[in-house]
PDB file of C-alpha atoms in Angstrom:
ATOM      1  CA  MET A   1      17.102  18.190  46.234  1.00 95.00           C
ATOM      2  CA  LEU A   2      14.942  16.219  44.302  1.00 95.00           C
ATOM      3  CA  ILE A   3      11.049  17.441  44.498  1.00 96.00           C
ATOM      4  CA  ASN A   4       9.139  15.022  42.214  1.00 90.00           C
ATOM      5  CA  GLU A   5      10.416  13.108  39.198  1.00 87.00           C
ATOM      6  CA  ARG A   6       9.926  16.707  37.439  1.00 93.00           C
ATOM      7  CA  THR A   7      12.299  19.106  39.245  1.00 97.00           C
ATOM      8  CA  TYR A   8      15.338  19.571  40.596  1.00 97.00           C
ATOM      9  CA  PHE A   9      16.425  21.623  43.296  1.00 98.00           C
ATOM     10  CA  ILE A  10      20.301  22.514  42.925  1.00 97.00           C
ATOM     11  CA  HIS A  11      21.716  23.736  46.247  1.00 97.00           C
ATOM     12  CA  ILE A  12      24.525  26.038  45.501  1.00 96.00           C
ATOM     13  CA  PRO A  13      26.396  26.408  48.800  1.00 94.00           C
ATOM     14  CA  ARG A  14      25.775  29.114  51.307  1.00 94.00           C
ATOM     15  CA  THR A  15      22.678  30.268  48.962  1.00 96.00           C
ATOM     16  CA  GLY A  16      20.134  29.663  51.691  1.00 93.00           C
ATOM     17  CA  GLY A  17      19.128  26.112  49.902  1.00 93.00           C
ATOM     18  CA  ARG A  18      18.635  24.402  53.857  1.00 91.00           C
ATOM     19  CA  TYR A  19      16.087  27.288  54.039  1.00 91.00           C
ATOM     20  CA  VAL A  20      14.188  26.588  50.749  1.00 93.00           C
ATOM     21  CA  SER A  21      14.517  22.692  51.250  1.00 93.00           C
ATOM     22  CA  ASN A  22      12.989  22.701  55.083  1.00 91.00           C
ATOM     23  CA  VAL A  23      10.235  25.098  53.354  1.00 91.00           C
ATOM     24  CA  ILE A  24       9.383  22.501  50.762  1.00 93.00           C
ATOM     25  CA  ARG A  25       9.978  19.695  52.897  1.00 92.00           C
ATOM     26  CA  CYS A  26       7.420  21.602  55.079  1.00 90.00           C
ATOM     27  CA  ASN A  27       4.841  21.714  52.410  1.00 91.00           C
ATOM     28  CA  ASN A  28       4.963  17.905  52.048  1.00 90.00           C
ATOM     29  CA  TYR A  29       6.051  17.683  49.221  1.00 93.00           C
ATOM     30  CA  LYS A  30       7.735  14.439  48.844  1.00 90.00           C
ATOM     31  CA  ALA A  31      11.614  15.548  48.517  1.00 92.00           C
ATOM     32  CA  LYS A  32      14.563  13.359  48.093  1.00 94.00           C
ATOM     33  CA  HIS A  33      18.056  13.882  47.628  1.00 93.00           C
ATOM     34  CA  TYR A  34      18.011  16.306  50.832  1.00 91.00           C
ATOM     35  CA  LEU A  35      20.453  15.075  53.330  1.00 89.00           C
ATOM     36  CA  PHE A  36      23.260  15.944  53.538  1.00 88.00           C
ATOM     37  CA  ARG A  37      24.507  12.202  55.049  1.00 88.00           C
ATOM     38  CA  GLU A  38      24.055  10.909  51.640  1.00 91.00           C
ATOM     39  CA  ILE A  39      27.305  10.972  49.591  1.00 90.00           C
ATOM     40  CA  TYR A  40      28.133  10.799  46.272  1.00 92.00           C
ATOM     41  CA  ASN A  41      31.809  10.253  44.084  1.00 87.00           C
ATOM     42  CA  ASN A  42      32.807  11.030  47.912  1.00 84.00           C
ATOM     43  CA  LYS A  43      30.305  14.047  47.665  1.00 86.00           C
ATOM     44  CA  GLN A  44      27.756  15.612  49.896  1.00 89.00           C
ATOM     45  CA  ILE A  45      24.377  15.125  47.396  1.00 92.00           C
ATOM     46  CA  PRO A  46      23.101  18.352  48.181  1.00 93.00           C
ATOM     47  CA  HIS A  47      25.673  20.198  47.422  1.00 92.00           C
ATOM     48  CA  LEU A  48      26.469  18.148  44.427  1.00 94.00           C
ATOM     49  CA  THR A  49      27.749  20.347  40.711  1.00 94.00           C
ATOM     50  CA  TYR A  50      26.167  20.263  37.044  1.00 96.00           C
ATOM     51  CA  PRO A  51      26.075  17.370  35.635  1.00 95.00           C
ATOM     52  CA  GLU A  52      26.859  15.179  38.664  1.00 94.00           C
ATOM     53  CA  TYR A  53      23.595  15.189  39.427  1.00 95.00           C
ATOM     54  CA  GLU A  54      22.741  14.548  36.873  1.00 95.00           C
ATOM     55  CA  LYS A  55      24.840  11.193  36.918  1.00 96.00           C
ATOM     56  CA  PHE A  56      23.588  10.782  40.008  1.00 96.00           C
ATOM     57  CA  LEU A  57      19.769  10.644  39.074  1.00 95.00           C
ATOM     58  CA  GLY A  58      20.714   8.854  35.775  1.00 94.00           C
ATOM     59  CA  TYR A  59      18.467  11.429  33.473  1.00 94.00           C
ATOM     60  CA  ILE A  60      18.154  14.737  33.194  1.00 93.00           C
ATOM     61  CA  PRO A  61      15.523  16.489  34.980  1.00 94.00           C
ATOM     62  CA  GLU A  62      12.362  18.512  32.780  1.00 95.00           C
ATOM     63  CA  GLU A  63      13.248  21.113  35.145  1.00 97.00           C
ATOM     64  CA  LYS A  64      15.671  22.577  37.590  1.00 98.00           C
ATOM     65  CA  PHE A  65      15.777  25.895  39.495  1.00 98.00           C
ATOM     66  CA  SER A  66      19.006  27.024  42.021  1.00 98.00           C
ATOM     67  CA  ILE A  67      19.534  30.492  44.582  1.00 98.00           C
ATOM     68  CA  ILE A  68      21.975  32.263  43.861  1.00 98.00           C
ATOM     69  CA  ARG A  69      23.837  35.138  45.966  1.00 98.00           C
ATOM     70  CA  GLU A  70      26.930  37.650  44.881  1.00 98.00           C
ATOM     71  CA  PRO A  71      30.001  36.688  45.192  1.00 97.00           C
ATOM     72  CA  VAL A  72      31.671  38.918  47.712  1.00 96.00           C
ATOM     73  CA  ASP A  73      28.718  37.975  49.558  1.00 95.00           C
ATOM     74  CA  ARG A  74      28.786  34.442  49.745  1.00 95.00           C
ATOM     75  CA  PHE A  75      32.567  34.281  49.894  1.00 93.00           C
ATOM     76  CA  LEU A  76      32.536  36.485  52.993  1.00 92.00           C
ATOM     77  CA  SER A  77      29.600  33.975  54.323  1.00 91.00           C
ATOM     78  CA  LEU A  78      31.418  31.158  53.464  1.00 89.00           C
ATOM     79  CA  ILE A  79      34.575  31.743  55.010  1.00 87.00           C
ATOM     80  CA  ARG A  80      32.142  33.122  58.084  1.00 84.00           C
ATOM     81  CA  LYS A  81      31.168  29.021  58.128  1.00 81.00           C
ATOM     82  CA  THR A  82      33.695  27.201  57.179  1.00 76.00           C
ATOM     83  CA  PRO A  83      35.029  24.909  60.327  1.00 71.00           C
ATOM     84  CA  TRP A  84      37.625  23.657  58.891  1.00 68.00           C
ATOM     85  CA  VAL A  85      38.694  27.774  58.357  1.00 73.00           C
ATOM     86  CA  THR A  86      40.083  28.956  61.878  1.00 68.00           C
ATOM     87  CA  ASN A  87      40.485  32.686  62.761  1.00 68.00           C
ATOM     88  CA  LYS A  88      44.708  31.833  62.805  1.00 67.00           C
ATOM     89  CA  ASN A  89      44.307  31.297  59.432  1.00 68.00           C
ATOM     90  CA  LYS A  90      41.747  33.695  58.670  1.00 72.00           C
ATOM     91  CA  ASN A  91      44.762  36.449  59.428  1.00 70.00           C
ATOM     92  CA  ASP A  92      46.885  34.197  56.771  1.00 73.00           C
ATOM     93  CA  ILE A  93      44.565  33.825  53.576  1.00 81.00           C
ATOM     94  CA  PHE A  94      43.971  37.228  53.313  1.00 82.00           C
ATOM     95  CA  ASP A  95      47.735  37.976  54.005  1.00 85.00           C
ATOM     96  CA  ASN A  96      48.455  38.626  50.605  1.00 91.00           C
ATOM     97  CA  LYS A  97      47.346  37.329  46.812  1.00 93.00           C
ATOM     98  CA  ASN A  98      49.546  34.565  46.695  1.00 92.00           C
ATOM     99  CA  SER A  99      48.088  33.284  49.200  1.00 89.00           C
ATOM    100  CA  PHE A 100      44.806  33.596  48.858  1.00 91.00           C
ATOM    101  CA  PHE A 101      45.051  32.570  45.822  1.00 91.00           C
ATOM    102  CA  ASN A 102      46.375  29.686  47.306  1.00 88.00           C
ATOM    103  CA  PHE A 103      43.693  28.637  50.142  1.00 86.00           C
ATOM    104  CA  MET A 104      41.203  28.864  46.900  1.00 87.00           C
ATOM    105  CA  ASN A 105      43.053  26.322  44.916  1.00 84.00           C
ATOM    106  CA  LYS A 106      43.169  23.919  48.335  1.00 80.00           C
ATOM    107  CA  MET A 107      40.219  24.619  49.462  1.00 79.00           C
ATOM    108  CA  ARG A 108      38.082  24.272  45.020  1.00 73.00           C
ATOM    109  CA  LEU A 109      40.330  20.981  44.345  1.00 71.00           C
ATOM    110  CA  ASN A 110      40.265  19.170  47.744  1.00 66.00           C
ATOM    111  CA  ILE A 111      38.721  15.511  46.988  1.00 55.00           C
ATOM    112  CA  ASN A 112      36.705  15.800  50.430  1.00 58.00           C
ATOM    113  CA  GLU A 113      32.710  15.844  51.200  1.00 54.00           C
ATOM    114  CA  GLU A 114      32.776  19.637  51.589  1.00 57.00           C
ATOM    115  CA  THR A 115      34.379  20.514  48.222  1.00 62.00           C
ATOM    116  CA  ASN A 116      32.272  21.844  46.881  1.00 83.00           C
ATOM    117  CA  TRP A 117      31.584  24.777  49.279  1.00 86.00           C
ATOM    118  CA  PHE A 118      34.569  27.225  47.738  1.00 89.00           C
ATOM    119  CA  LYS A 119      33.499  25.987  44.163  1.00 91.00           C
ATOM    120  CA  MET A 120      31.749  28.850  41.930  1.00 94.00           C
ATOM    121  CA  GLN A 121      28.239  29.121  41.608  1.00 97.00           C
ATOM    122  CA  SER A 122      28.445  29.197  37.818  1.00 97.00           C
ATOM    123  CA  ASP A 123      30.136  25.763  38.273  1.00 95.00           C
ATOM    124  CA  PHE A 124      26.456  23.859  39.750  1.00 97.00           C
ATOM    125  CA  LEU A 125      24.421  25.109  37.026  1.00 97.00           C
ATOM    126  CA  SER A 126      23.657  24.377  33.205  1.00 95.00           C
ATOM    127  CA  LYS A 127      22.313  27.237  31.197  1.00 94.00           C
ATOM    128  CA  ASP A 128      18.645  25.475  31.138  1.00 96.00           C
ATOM    129  CA  VAL A 129      18.078  26.376  35.157  1.00 98.00           C
ATOM    130  CA  LYS A 130      15.895  29.297  36.873  1.00 98.00           C
ATOM    131  CA  LEU A 131      17.611  31.266  38.875  1.00 98.00           C
ATOM    132  CA  TRP A 132      16.895  33.422  41.749  1.00 98.00           C
ATOM    133  CA  ARG A 133      18.531  35.935  43.573  1.00 98.00           C
ATOM    134  CA  TYR A 134      20.077  36.036  47.349  1.00 96.00           C
ATOM    135  CA  GLU A 135      18.852  39.676  47.890  1.00 96.00           C
ATOM    136  CA  ASP A 136      15.460  39.039  46.398  1.00 95.00           C
ATOM    137  CA  LYS A 137      14.648  36.875  49.187  1.00 91.00           C
ATOM    138  CA  PHE A 138      12.522  34.634  49.937  1.00 90.00           C
ATOM    139  CA  GLU A 139       9.080  36.668  50.624  1.00 88.00           C
ATOM    140  CA  ILE A 140       5.873  36.706  48.708  1.00 90.00           C
ATOM    141  CA  ASP A 141       7.597  36.759  44.819  1.00 93.00           C
ATOM    142  CA  PHE A 142       9.923  34.000  45.889  1.00 94.00           C
ATOM    143  CA  LYS A 143       6.602  31.565  46.565  1.00 93.00           C
ATOM    144  CA  LYS A 144       5.025  32.775  43.364  1.00 95.00           C
ATOM    145  CA  TRP A 145       8.196  32.606  41.712  1.00 97.00           C
ATOM    146  CA  LEU A 146       7.820  28.536  42.700  1.00 96.00           C
ATOM    147  CA  GLU A 147       4.409  28.083  41.662  1.00 96.00           C
ATOM    148  CA  ASN A 148       4.577  29.983  38.046  1.00 97.00           C
ATOM    149  CA  ASN A 149       7.598  28.911  37.044  1.00 97.00           C
ATOM    150  CA  PHE A 150       7.347  24.470  38.952  1.00 96.00           C
ATOM    151  CA  ASP A 151       3.990  24.374  40.094  1.00 95.00           C
ATOM    152  CA  ILE A 152       5.888  24.334  43.487  1.00 95.00           C
ATOM    153  CA  LYS A 153       2.234  25.535  45.958  1.00 93.00           C
ATOM    154  CA  LEU A 154       3.802  26.901  49.842  1.00 90.00           C
ATOM    155  CA  VAL A 155       1.595  26.977  52.173  1.00 85.00           C
ATOM    156  CA  VAL A 156       3.297  26.277  55.179  1.00 73.00           C
ATOM    157  CA  ASP A 157       5.900  29.601  55.764  1.00 68.00           C
ATOM    158  CA  LEU A 158       8.823  29.180  57.728  1.00 64.00           C
ATOM    159  CA  LYS A 159      10.520  33.102  58.539  1.00 63.00           C
ATOM    160  CA  PHE A 160      13.472  33.569  57.361  1.00 55.00           C
ATOM    161  CA  GLY A 161      15.234  36.818  57.817  1.00 51.00           C
ATOM    162  CA  LEU A 162      18.749  37.715  55.300  1.00 52.00           C
ATOM    163  CA  ASN A 163      20.501  39.505  58.581  1.00 55.00           C
ATOM    164  CA  GLU A 164      22.880  37.666  58.159  1.00 57.00           C
ATOM    165  CA  LYS A 165      26.665  39.514  59.579  1.00 56.00           C
ATOM    166  CA  SER A 166      29.049  39.412  57.109  1.00 47.00           C
ATOM    167  CA  ASN A 167      30.799  42.313  59.193  1.00 49.00           C
ATOM    168  CA  GLU A 168      33.041  39.724  61.468  1.00 69.00           C
ATOM    169  CA  ILE A 169      36.031  40.127  58.166  1.00 76.00           C
ATOM    170  CA  ILE A 170      36.689  42.821  56.255  1.00 81.00           C
ATOM    171  CA  LEU A 171      37.475  43.279  53.515  1.00 87.00           C
ATOM    172  CA  ASN A 172      39.926  45.754  51.783  1.00 90.00           C
ATOM    173  CA  LYS A 173      39.918  46.908  48.892  1.00 94.00           C
ATOM    174  CA  ASN A 174      43.094  44.859  47.351  1.00 93.00           C
ATOM    175  CA  GLN A 175      41.139  42.055  49.135  1.00 93.00           C
ATOM    176  CA  ILE A 176      37.923  42.384  47.601  1.00 95.00           C
ATOM    177  CA  SER A 177      39.878  42.779  44.437  1.00 96.00           C
ATOM    178  CA  TRP A 178      41.517  39.014  44.661  1.00 96.00           C
ATOM    179  CA  VAL A 179      37.637  37.478  45.852  1.00 96.00           C
ATOM    180  CA  LYS A 180      36.249  39.282  42.523  1.00 97.00           C
ATOM    181  CA  ASP A 181      39.303  37.756  40.267  1.00 96.00           C
ATOM    182  CA  TYR A 182      38.774  34.685  42.044  1.00 95.00           C
ATOM    183  CA  TYR A 183      35.022  34.289  41.450  1.00 96.00           C
ATOM    184  CA  TYR A 184      35.232  36.166  38.128  1.00 97.00           C
ATOM    185  CA  LYS A 185      32.509  33.744  36.584  1.00 97.00           C
ATOM    186  CA  ASP A 186      30.388  34.145  38.496  1.00 98.00           C
ATOM    187  CA  PHE A 187      30.263  37.838  37.981  1.00 97.00           C
ATOM    188  CA  LYS A 188      30.258  37.085  34.221  1.00 96.00           C
ATOM    189  CA  LEU A 189      27.980  35.016  33.797  1.00 96.00           C
ATOM    190  CA  LEU A 190      25.285  35.967  36.785  1.00 97.00           C
ATOM    191  CA  ASP A 191      25.378  39.470  35.830  1.00 95.00           C
ATOM    192  CA  TYR A 192      26.966  40.475  39.143  1.00 96.00           C
TER     193      TYR A 192
END
């Protein structure tokens, strides 16, 4: 989402990005490219990866920020909120390591508007992106961080609880290790 000509918010799926977009817009920022019906290269514009969003914009924004989330927790949110993952195929996904990796590769490589949901968070980020951790919540420290780093002043506050329940799916040790293996770059590059 382009907040102004200088500042771009990189919305990684399942990291609280819709909340951040809504708060910014409710604070009268004339944001652009936050609507999911907007498509570029068969992908939803709010979920473009790096460097796709720079190609779409036609320039490199001076300031960029994003929200990141602990990869296993994000994965559980992806599985729970993804409409094309049914209860029936959840069992198939976690049946064994091969079925898990086949499913993940299919989701990551599938070419449609929802492609980017299962990509690694690091696929969205260049080295100059400032990061906020989802786990640190969206409270007063987040507001101060936005103001200090991007001169984004939030007056209107929306209530947001990080009480999303991930307990609908319980992963065993093997399944957790598959998720960690798959998202190894996020664990390493994002310091999780």
